[in-house]
Coordinates of C-alpha atoms in Angstrom, one line a residue:
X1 CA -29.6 -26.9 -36.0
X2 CA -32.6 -27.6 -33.8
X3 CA -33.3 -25.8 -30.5
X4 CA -31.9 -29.3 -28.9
X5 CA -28.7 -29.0 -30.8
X6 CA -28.0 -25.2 -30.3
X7 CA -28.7 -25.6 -26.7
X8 CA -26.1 -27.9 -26.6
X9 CA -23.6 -26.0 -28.8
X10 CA -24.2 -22.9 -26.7
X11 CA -23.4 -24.8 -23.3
X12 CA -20.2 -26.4 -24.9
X13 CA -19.0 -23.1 -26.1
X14 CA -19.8 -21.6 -23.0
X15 CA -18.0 -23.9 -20.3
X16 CA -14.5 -23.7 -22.9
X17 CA -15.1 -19.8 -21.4
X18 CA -15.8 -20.6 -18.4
X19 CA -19.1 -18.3 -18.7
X20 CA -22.2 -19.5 -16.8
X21 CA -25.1 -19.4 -19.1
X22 CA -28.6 -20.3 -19.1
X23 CA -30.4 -21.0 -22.6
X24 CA -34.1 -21.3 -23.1
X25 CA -35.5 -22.6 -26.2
X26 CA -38.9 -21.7 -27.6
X27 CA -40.8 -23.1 -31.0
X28 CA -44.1 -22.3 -31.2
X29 CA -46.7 -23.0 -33.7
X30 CA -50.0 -21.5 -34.2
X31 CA -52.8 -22.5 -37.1
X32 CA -55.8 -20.3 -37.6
X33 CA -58.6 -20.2 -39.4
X34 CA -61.1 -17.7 -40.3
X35 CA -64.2 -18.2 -41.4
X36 CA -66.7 -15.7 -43.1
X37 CA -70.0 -16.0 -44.7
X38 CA -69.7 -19.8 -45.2
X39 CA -66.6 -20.2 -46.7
X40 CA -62.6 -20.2 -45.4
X41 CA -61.8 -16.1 -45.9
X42 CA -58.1 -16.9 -44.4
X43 CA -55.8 -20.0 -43.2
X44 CA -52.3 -19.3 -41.5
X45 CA -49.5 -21.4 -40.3
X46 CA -46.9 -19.7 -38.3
X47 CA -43.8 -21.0 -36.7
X48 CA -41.6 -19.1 -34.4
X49 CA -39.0 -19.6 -32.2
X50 CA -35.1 -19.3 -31.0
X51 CA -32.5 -19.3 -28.4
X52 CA -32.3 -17.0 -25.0
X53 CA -29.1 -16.6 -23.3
X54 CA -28.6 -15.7 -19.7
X55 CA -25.0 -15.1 -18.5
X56 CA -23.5 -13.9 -14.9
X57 CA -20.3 -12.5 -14.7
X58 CA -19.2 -11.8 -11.6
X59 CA -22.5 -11.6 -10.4
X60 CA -23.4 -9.4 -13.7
X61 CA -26.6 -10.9 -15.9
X62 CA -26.5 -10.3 -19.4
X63 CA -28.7 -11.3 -22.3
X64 CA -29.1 -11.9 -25.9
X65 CA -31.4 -14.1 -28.0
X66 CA -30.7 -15.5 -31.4
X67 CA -33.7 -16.6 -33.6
X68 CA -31.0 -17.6 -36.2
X69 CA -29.6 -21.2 -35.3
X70 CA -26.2 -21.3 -36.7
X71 CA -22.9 -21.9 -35.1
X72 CA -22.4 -17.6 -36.0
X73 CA -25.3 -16.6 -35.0
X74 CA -24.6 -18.4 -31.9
X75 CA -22.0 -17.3 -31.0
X76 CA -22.7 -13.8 -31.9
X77 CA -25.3 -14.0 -29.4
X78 CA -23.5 -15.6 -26.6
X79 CA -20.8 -12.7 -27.4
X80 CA -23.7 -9.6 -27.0
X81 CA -25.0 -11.6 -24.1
X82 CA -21.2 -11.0 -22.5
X83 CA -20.8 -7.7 -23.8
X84 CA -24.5 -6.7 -22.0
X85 CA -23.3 -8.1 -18.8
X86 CA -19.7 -6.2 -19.1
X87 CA -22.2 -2.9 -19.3
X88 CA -23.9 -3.5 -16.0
X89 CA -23.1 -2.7 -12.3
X90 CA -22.3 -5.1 -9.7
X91 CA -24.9 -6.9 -8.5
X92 CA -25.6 -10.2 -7.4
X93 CA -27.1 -12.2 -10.4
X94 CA -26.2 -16.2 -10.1
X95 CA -28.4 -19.6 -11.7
X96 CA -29.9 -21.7 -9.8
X97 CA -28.2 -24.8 -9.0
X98 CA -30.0 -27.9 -10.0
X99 CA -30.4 -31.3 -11.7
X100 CA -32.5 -32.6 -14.6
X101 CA -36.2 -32.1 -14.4
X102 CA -37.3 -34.4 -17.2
X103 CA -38.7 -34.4 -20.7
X104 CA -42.7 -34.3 -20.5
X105 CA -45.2 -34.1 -23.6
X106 CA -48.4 -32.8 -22.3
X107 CA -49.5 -33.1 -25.4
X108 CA -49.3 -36.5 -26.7
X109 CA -51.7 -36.4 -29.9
X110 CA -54.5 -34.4 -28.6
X111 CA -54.3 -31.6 -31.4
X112 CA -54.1 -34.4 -33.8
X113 CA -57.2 -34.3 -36.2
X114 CA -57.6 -33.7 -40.3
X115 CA -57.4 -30.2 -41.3
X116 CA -61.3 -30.3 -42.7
X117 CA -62.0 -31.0 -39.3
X118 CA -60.4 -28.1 -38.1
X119 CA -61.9 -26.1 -40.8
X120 CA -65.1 -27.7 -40.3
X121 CA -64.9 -26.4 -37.1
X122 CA -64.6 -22.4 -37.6
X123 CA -66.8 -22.9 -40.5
X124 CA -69.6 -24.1 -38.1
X125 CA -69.1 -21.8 -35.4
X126 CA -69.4 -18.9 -37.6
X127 CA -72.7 -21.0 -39.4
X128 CA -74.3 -21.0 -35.8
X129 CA -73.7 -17.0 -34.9
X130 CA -75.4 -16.6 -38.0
X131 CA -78.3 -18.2 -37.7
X132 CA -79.4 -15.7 -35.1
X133 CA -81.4 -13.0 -36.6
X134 CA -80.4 -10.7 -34.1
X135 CA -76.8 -10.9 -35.0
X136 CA -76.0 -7.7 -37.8
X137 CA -72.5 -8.7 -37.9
X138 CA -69.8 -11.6 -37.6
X139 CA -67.0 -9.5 -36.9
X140 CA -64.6 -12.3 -36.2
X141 CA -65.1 -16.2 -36.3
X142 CA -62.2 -18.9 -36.3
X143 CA -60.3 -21.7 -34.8
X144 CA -57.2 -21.0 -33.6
X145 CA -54.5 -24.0 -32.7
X146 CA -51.2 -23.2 -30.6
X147 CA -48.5 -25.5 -29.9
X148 CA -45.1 -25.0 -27.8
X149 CA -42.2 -26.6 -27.0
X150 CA -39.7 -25.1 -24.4
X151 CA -36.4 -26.2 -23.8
X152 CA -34.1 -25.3 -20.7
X153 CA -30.6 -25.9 -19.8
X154 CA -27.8 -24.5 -17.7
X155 CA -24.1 -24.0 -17.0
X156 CA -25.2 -25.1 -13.6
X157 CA -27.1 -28.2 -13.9
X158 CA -30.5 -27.4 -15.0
X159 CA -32.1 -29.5 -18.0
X160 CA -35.7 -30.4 -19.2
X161 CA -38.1 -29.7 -22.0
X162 CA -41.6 -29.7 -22.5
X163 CA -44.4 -29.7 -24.7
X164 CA -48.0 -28.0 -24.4
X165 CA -50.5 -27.2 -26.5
X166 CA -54.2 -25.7 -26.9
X167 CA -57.4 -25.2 -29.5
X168 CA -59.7 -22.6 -29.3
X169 CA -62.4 -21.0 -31.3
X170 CA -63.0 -16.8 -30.6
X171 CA -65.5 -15.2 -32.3
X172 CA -67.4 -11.8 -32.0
X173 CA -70.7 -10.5 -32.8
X174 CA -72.8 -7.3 -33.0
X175 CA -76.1 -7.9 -32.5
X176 CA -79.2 -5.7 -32.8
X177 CA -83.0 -5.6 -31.7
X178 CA -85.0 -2.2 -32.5
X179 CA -82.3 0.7 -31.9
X180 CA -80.6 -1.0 -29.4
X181 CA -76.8 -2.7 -30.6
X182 CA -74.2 -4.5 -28.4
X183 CA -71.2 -6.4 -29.7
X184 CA -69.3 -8.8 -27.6
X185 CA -66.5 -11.3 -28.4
X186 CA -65.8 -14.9 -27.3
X187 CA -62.8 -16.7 -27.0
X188 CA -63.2 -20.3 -25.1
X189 CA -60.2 -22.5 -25.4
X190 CA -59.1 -26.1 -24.4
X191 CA -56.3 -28.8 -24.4
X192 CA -57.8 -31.2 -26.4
X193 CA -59.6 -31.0 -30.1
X194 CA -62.0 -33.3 -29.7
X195 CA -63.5 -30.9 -26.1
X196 CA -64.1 -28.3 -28.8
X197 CA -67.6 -27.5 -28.9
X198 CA -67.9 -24.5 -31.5
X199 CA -71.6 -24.8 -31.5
X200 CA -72.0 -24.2 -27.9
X201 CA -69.5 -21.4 -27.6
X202 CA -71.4 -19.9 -30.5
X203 CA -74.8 -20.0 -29.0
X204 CA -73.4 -18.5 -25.8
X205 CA -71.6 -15.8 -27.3
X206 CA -75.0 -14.6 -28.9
X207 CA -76.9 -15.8 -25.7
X208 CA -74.8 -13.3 -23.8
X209 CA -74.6 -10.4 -26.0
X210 CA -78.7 -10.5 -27.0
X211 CA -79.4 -10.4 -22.9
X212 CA -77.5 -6.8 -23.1
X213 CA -80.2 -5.2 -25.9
X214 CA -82.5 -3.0 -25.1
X215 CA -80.4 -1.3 -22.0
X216 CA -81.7 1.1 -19.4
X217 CA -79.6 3.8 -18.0
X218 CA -77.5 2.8 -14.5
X219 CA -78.0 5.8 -12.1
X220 CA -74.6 7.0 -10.8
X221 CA -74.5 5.4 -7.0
X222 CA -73.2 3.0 -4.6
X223 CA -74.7 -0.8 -5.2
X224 CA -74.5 -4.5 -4.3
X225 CA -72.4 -5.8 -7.1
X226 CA -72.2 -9.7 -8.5
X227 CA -69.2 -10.0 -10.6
X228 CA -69.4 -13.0 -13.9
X229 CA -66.5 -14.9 -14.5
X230 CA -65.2 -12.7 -17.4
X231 CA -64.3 -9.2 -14.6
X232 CA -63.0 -11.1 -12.2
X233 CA -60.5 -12.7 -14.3
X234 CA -59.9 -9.7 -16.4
X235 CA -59.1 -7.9 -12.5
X236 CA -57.0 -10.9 -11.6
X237 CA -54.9 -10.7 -14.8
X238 CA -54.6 -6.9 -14.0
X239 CA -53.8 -7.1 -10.6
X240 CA -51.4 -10.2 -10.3
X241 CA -48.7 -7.8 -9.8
X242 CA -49.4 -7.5 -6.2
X243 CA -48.4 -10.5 -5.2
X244 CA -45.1 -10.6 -7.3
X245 CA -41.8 -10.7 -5.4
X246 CA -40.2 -8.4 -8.0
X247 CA -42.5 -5.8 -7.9
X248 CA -42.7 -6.4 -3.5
X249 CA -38.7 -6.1 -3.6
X250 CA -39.0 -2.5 -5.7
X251 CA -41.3 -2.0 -3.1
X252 CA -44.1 -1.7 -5.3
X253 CA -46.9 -3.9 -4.3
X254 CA -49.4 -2.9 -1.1
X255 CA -48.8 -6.1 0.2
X256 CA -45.6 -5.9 0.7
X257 CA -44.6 -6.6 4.9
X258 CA -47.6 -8.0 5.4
X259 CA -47.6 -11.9 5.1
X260 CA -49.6 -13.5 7.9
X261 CA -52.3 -10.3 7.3
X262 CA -55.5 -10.5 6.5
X263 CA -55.6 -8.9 3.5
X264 CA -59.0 -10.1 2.2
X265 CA -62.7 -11.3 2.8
X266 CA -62.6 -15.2 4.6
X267 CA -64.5 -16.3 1.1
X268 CA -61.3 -15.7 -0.6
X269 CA -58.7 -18.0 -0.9
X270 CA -56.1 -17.3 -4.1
X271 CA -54.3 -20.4 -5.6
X272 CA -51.7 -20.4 -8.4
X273 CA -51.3 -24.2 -9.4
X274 CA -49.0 -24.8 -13.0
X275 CA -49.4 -28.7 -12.0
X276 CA -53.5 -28.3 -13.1
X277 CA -54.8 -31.1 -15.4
X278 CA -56.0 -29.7 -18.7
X279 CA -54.5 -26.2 -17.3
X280 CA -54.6 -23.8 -20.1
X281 CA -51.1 -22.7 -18.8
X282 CA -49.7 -25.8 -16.9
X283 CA -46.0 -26.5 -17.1
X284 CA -43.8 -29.2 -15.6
X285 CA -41.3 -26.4 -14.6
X286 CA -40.8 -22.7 -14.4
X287 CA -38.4 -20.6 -16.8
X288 CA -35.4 -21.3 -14.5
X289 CA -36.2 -25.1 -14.8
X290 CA -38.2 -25.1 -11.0
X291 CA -40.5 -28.0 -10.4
X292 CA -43.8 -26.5 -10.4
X293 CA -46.1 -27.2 -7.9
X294 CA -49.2 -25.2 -6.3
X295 CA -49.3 -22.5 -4.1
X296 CA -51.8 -20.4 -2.3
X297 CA -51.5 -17.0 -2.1
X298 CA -54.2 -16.2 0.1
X299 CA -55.8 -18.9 2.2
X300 CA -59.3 -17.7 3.6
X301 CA -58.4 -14.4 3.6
X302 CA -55.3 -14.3 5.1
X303 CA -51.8 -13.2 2.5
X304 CA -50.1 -16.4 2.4
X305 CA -46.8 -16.0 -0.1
X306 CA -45.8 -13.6 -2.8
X307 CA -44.7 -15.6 -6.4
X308 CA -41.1 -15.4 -6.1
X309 CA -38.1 -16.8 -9.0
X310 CA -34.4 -17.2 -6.9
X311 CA -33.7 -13.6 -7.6
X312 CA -36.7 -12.5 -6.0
X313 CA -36.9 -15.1 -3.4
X314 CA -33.0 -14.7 -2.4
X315 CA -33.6 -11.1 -2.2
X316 CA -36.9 -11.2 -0.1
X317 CA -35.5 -14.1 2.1
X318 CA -38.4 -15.9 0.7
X319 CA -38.7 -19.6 -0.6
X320 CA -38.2 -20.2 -4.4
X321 CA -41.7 -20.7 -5.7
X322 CA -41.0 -21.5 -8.8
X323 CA -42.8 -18.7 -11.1
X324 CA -39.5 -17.3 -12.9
X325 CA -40.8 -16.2 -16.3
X326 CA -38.9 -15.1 -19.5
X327 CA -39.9 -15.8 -23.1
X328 CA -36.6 -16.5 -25.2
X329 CA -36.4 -12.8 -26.1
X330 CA -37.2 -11.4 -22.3
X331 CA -35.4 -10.9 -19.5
X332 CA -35.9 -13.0 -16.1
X333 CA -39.4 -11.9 -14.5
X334 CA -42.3 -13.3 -12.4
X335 CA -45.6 -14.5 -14.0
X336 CA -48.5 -17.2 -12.6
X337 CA -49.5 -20.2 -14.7
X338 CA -53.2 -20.9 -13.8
X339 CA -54.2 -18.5 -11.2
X340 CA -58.0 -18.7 -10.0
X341 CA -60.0 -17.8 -7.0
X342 CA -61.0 -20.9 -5.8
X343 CA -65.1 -21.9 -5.6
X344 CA -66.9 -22.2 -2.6
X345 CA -70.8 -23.5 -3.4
X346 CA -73.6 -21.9 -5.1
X347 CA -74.4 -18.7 -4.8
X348 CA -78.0 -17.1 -5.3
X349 CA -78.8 -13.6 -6.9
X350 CA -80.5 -10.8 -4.5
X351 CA -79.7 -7.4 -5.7
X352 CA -77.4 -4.9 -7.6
X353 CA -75.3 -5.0 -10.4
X354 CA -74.6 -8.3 -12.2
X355 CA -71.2 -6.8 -14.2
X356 CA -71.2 -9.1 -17.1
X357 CA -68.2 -7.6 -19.6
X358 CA -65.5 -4.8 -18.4
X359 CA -63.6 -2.8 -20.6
X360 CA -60.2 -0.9 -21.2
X361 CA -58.3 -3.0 -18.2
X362 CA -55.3 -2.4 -19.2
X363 CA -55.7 1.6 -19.4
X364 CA -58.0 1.7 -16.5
X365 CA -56.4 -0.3 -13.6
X366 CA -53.1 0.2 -11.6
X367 CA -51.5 -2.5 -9.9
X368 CA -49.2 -0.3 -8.1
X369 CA -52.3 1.8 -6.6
X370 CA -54.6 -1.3 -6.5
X371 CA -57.5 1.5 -8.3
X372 CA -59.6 0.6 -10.9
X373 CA -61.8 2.5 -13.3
X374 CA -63.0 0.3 -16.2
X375 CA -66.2 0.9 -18.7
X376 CA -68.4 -1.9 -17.9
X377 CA -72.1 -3.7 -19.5
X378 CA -73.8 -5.6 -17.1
X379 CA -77.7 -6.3 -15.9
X380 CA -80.0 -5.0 -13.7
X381 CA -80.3 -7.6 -10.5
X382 CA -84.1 -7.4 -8.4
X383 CA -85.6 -9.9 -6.1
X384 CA -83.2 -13.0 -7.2
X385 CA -83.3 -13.0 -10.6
X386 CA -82.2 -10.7 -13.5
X387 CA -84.5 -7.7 -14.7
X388 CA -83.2 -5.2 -17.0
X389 CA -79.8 -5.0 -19.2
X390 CA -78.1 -2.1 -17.9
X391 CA -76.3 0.2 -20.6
X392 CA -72.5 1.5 -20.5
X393 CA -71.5 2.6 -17.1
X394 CA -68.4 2.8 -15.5
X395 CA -66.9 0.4 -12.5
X396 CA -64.7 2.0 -10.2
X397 CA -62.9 1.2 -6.7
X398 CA -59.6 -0.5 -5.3
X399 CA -59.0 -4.0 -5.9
X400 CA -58.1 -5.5 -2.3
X401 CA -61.0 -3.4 -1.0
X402 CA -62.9 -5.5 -3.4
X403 CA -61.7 -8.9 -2.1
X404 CA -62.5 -7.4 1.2
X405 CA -65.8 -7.1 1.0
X406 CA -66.6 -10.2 -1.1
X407 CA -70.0 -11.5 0.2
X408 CA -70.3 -14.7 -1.5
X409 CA -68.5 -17.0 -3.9
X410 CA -70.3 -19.3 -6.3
X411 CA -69.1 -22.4 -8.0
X412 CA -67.1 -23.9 -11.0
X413 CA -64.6 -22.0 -12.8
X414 CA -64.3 -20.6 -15.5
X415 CA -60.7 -19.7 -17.4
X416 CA -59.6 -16.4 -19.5
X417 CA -55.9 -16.5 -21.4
X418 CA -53.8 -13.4 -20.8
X419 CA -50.5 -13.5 -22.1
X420 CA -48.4 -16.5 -21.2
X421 CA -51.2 -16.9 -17.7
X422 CA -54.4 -18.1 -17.2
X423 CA -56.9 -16.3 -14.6
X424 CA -59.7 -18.4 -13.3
X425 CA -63.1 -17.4 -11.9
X426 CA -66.0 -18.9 -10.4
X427 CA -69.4 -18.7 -11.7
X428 CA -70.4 -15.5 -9.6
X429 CA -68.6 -13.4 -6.7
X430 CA -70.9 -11.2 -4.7
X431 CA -69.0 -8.1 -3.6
X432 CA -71.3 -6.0 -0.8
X433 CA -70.8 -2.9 -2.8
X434 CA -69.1 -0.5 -5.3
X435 CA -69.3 2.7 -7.1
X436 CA -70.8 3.0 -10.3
X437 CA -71.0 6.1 -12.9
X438 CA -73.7 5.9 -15.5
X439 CA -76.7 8.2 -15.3
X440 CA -76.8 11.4 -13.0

């Protein structure tokens, strides 16, 4: 069966119970390939997908997915999804009531172009890294293609599909000049093949790891810090949790009780927005089949909404904003699409820290706690302009005391994948000081 057909065939056996489900349906395809010394070392197609069930029993959820789509194995899952609700307490689970919400391609035939030109592509993105003489090492170099469709439908209304896709080339280098060696990596994707521009993300991939050699030594201290694209957007995607109504109704977010605060520096206004054109993570509706639309989280400062599903936001007594999450195999969560901190003008150097690359975000941030403490490489800042690379030091402090004492906020944006989300970040955010660990 296709996804289209087993949605169906789930529903229809579903209603002859009198079960309410929800099924998502997922296929998603991903071409790489990776090029080394000159020639293709590796080209993969892979193809996944399947079929998540979400049923309420007397106000029970259960789950079960099936990546299998045949009448048995459909109804072997829509039997474990019962079975899983049978096992849990009471509570007050329920779908969302709603109508058809359309079939969209936001694709149309943007990934469309021969396979030598794809090739072509990684082939000549690894061709320029190379022709540095400073680089020692192509670690990685390749074009990577991903392609989704998603398909929704409930017991209660809901239906609509969509398709998305995106191109890419990542890459990453270690470069050396006398003793000194960095390594960095690159990964700069788009909608639309034919914005790929492999030789430009090439030459700034070695363009930013060669301004790192030949580091000095950070003294340990407090300093005026400018934060590049890359950290900010690595902090957003660690720190996102905040502002999510499940973890504010487990009472785990700072923020929680205090919309209409000010819980940030007047530079800083937080939008999510799924509806972006050429979004790396835009989609026409959320996982419950929500229109999406945009919405600011914190508007000059000032904690505006939290990103809610209808669990969250009946529980919270919050509107629906339309960020329910689940991948066919997950359970109902809360995720952003493109989530950026929007630009403000252009913003000059002075002095401090310009962090360039952070480290280890995952292991060194909590987003209950809001604390960071991430290895960092960055530069040496001194009477506007850059002055020294700085070598490995550490970045430490507490994120909303960070967005409280931003300073300055540049322009453009600039976009990082992370998981099924997109962080964006302008060009430069000037943050009047943090603490950093290097030399004693």
């Amino acid at each position: 069966m296709t996804v289209d057909e087993a949605t169906r065939y789930v529903l229809e056996r579903a209603r002859a119970r009198g079960v309410a489900v929800e099924v998502l349906g997922t296929r998603a395809r991903e071409t790489s390939v990776r090029a080394f010394q000159g020639r293709v070392e590796q080209l993969t197609e892979a193809v996944r997908g399947g079929l998540g069930l979400r049923v309420v029993v007397d106000g029970r959820v259960g789950y079960a997915y099936s990546e299998e789509l045949t009448p048995a194995a459909l109804e072997w899952a829509l039997a474990e999804a019962l079975e899983n609700a049978a096992l849990q307490p009471p509570g007050q689970g329920f779908l969302p009531v709603g109508g058809a919400v359309g079939e969209h391609d936001l694709v149309g035939d943007r990934l469309q172009a021969p396979l030598a030109a794809k090739i072509g592509a990684a082939l000549g993105f690894e061709g320029t890294l190379r022709e540095d003489a400073r680089v020692k090492q192509v670690v990685l170099a390749g074009y990577v293609e991903r392609e989704q469709e998603v398909r929704l439908a409930s017991t209660a209304g809901r239906s609509g599909a969509y398709r998305r896709g995106l191109v890419g080339t990542v890459g990453s280098v270690v470069m050396q000049q006398g003793s000194s060696l960095k390594q960095a990596w690159e990964a700069r994707f788009v909608t639309d093949v034919a914005a790929l521009d492999p030789g430009r993300t090439a030459l700034d991939l070695t363009e930013r790891t060669a301004r790192l050699l030949g580091a000095r030594p950070l003294r340990t201290g407090r300093y005026p810090a400018y934060l590049e694209p890359r950290p900010l957007a690595a902090l957003l995607a660690a720190f996102w949790p905040m502002w999510s109504g499940k973890m504010v109704q487990e009472g785990k977010s700072r923020l929680r009780g205090r919309l209409g605060e000010r819980v940030a520096s007047p530079l800083v206004t937080l939008v999510d927005d799924p509806t972006l054109p050429d979004g790396l993570a835009t989609r026409p509706f959320d996982a419950e089949g929500t229109p999406a639309r945009p919405l600011t989280l914190v508007e000059d400062g000032v904690l505006q909404a939290f990103l809610t599903n209808s669990e969250t936001a009946r529980a919270l007594g919050l509107p629906n904003t339309g960020h329910a999450a689940r991948s066919y195999r997950g359970v109902l969560g809360v995720a952003p699409s493109n989530l950026y901190l929007a630009p403000r003008g252009p913003l000059p150097l002075a002095q401090g820290v310009l962090v360039a690359e952070v480290m280890g975000v995952h292991a060194g941030t909590n987003p209950v706690t809001g604390e960071f403490s991430v290895q960092a490489l960055g530069l040496w800042v001194e009477d506007g302009a850059v002055a020294y690379p700085l070598e490995n030091f550490t970045v430490a402090g507490d994120f909303l005391d960070l967005l409280a004492h931003v300073v300055g906020v540049g322009d453009g944006l600039r976009w990082e994948l992370e998981g099924p989300s997109a962080f964006g970040a302008p060009g430069l955010v000037a943050v009047e000081s943090l603490s950093f660990a290097g030399e004693s």
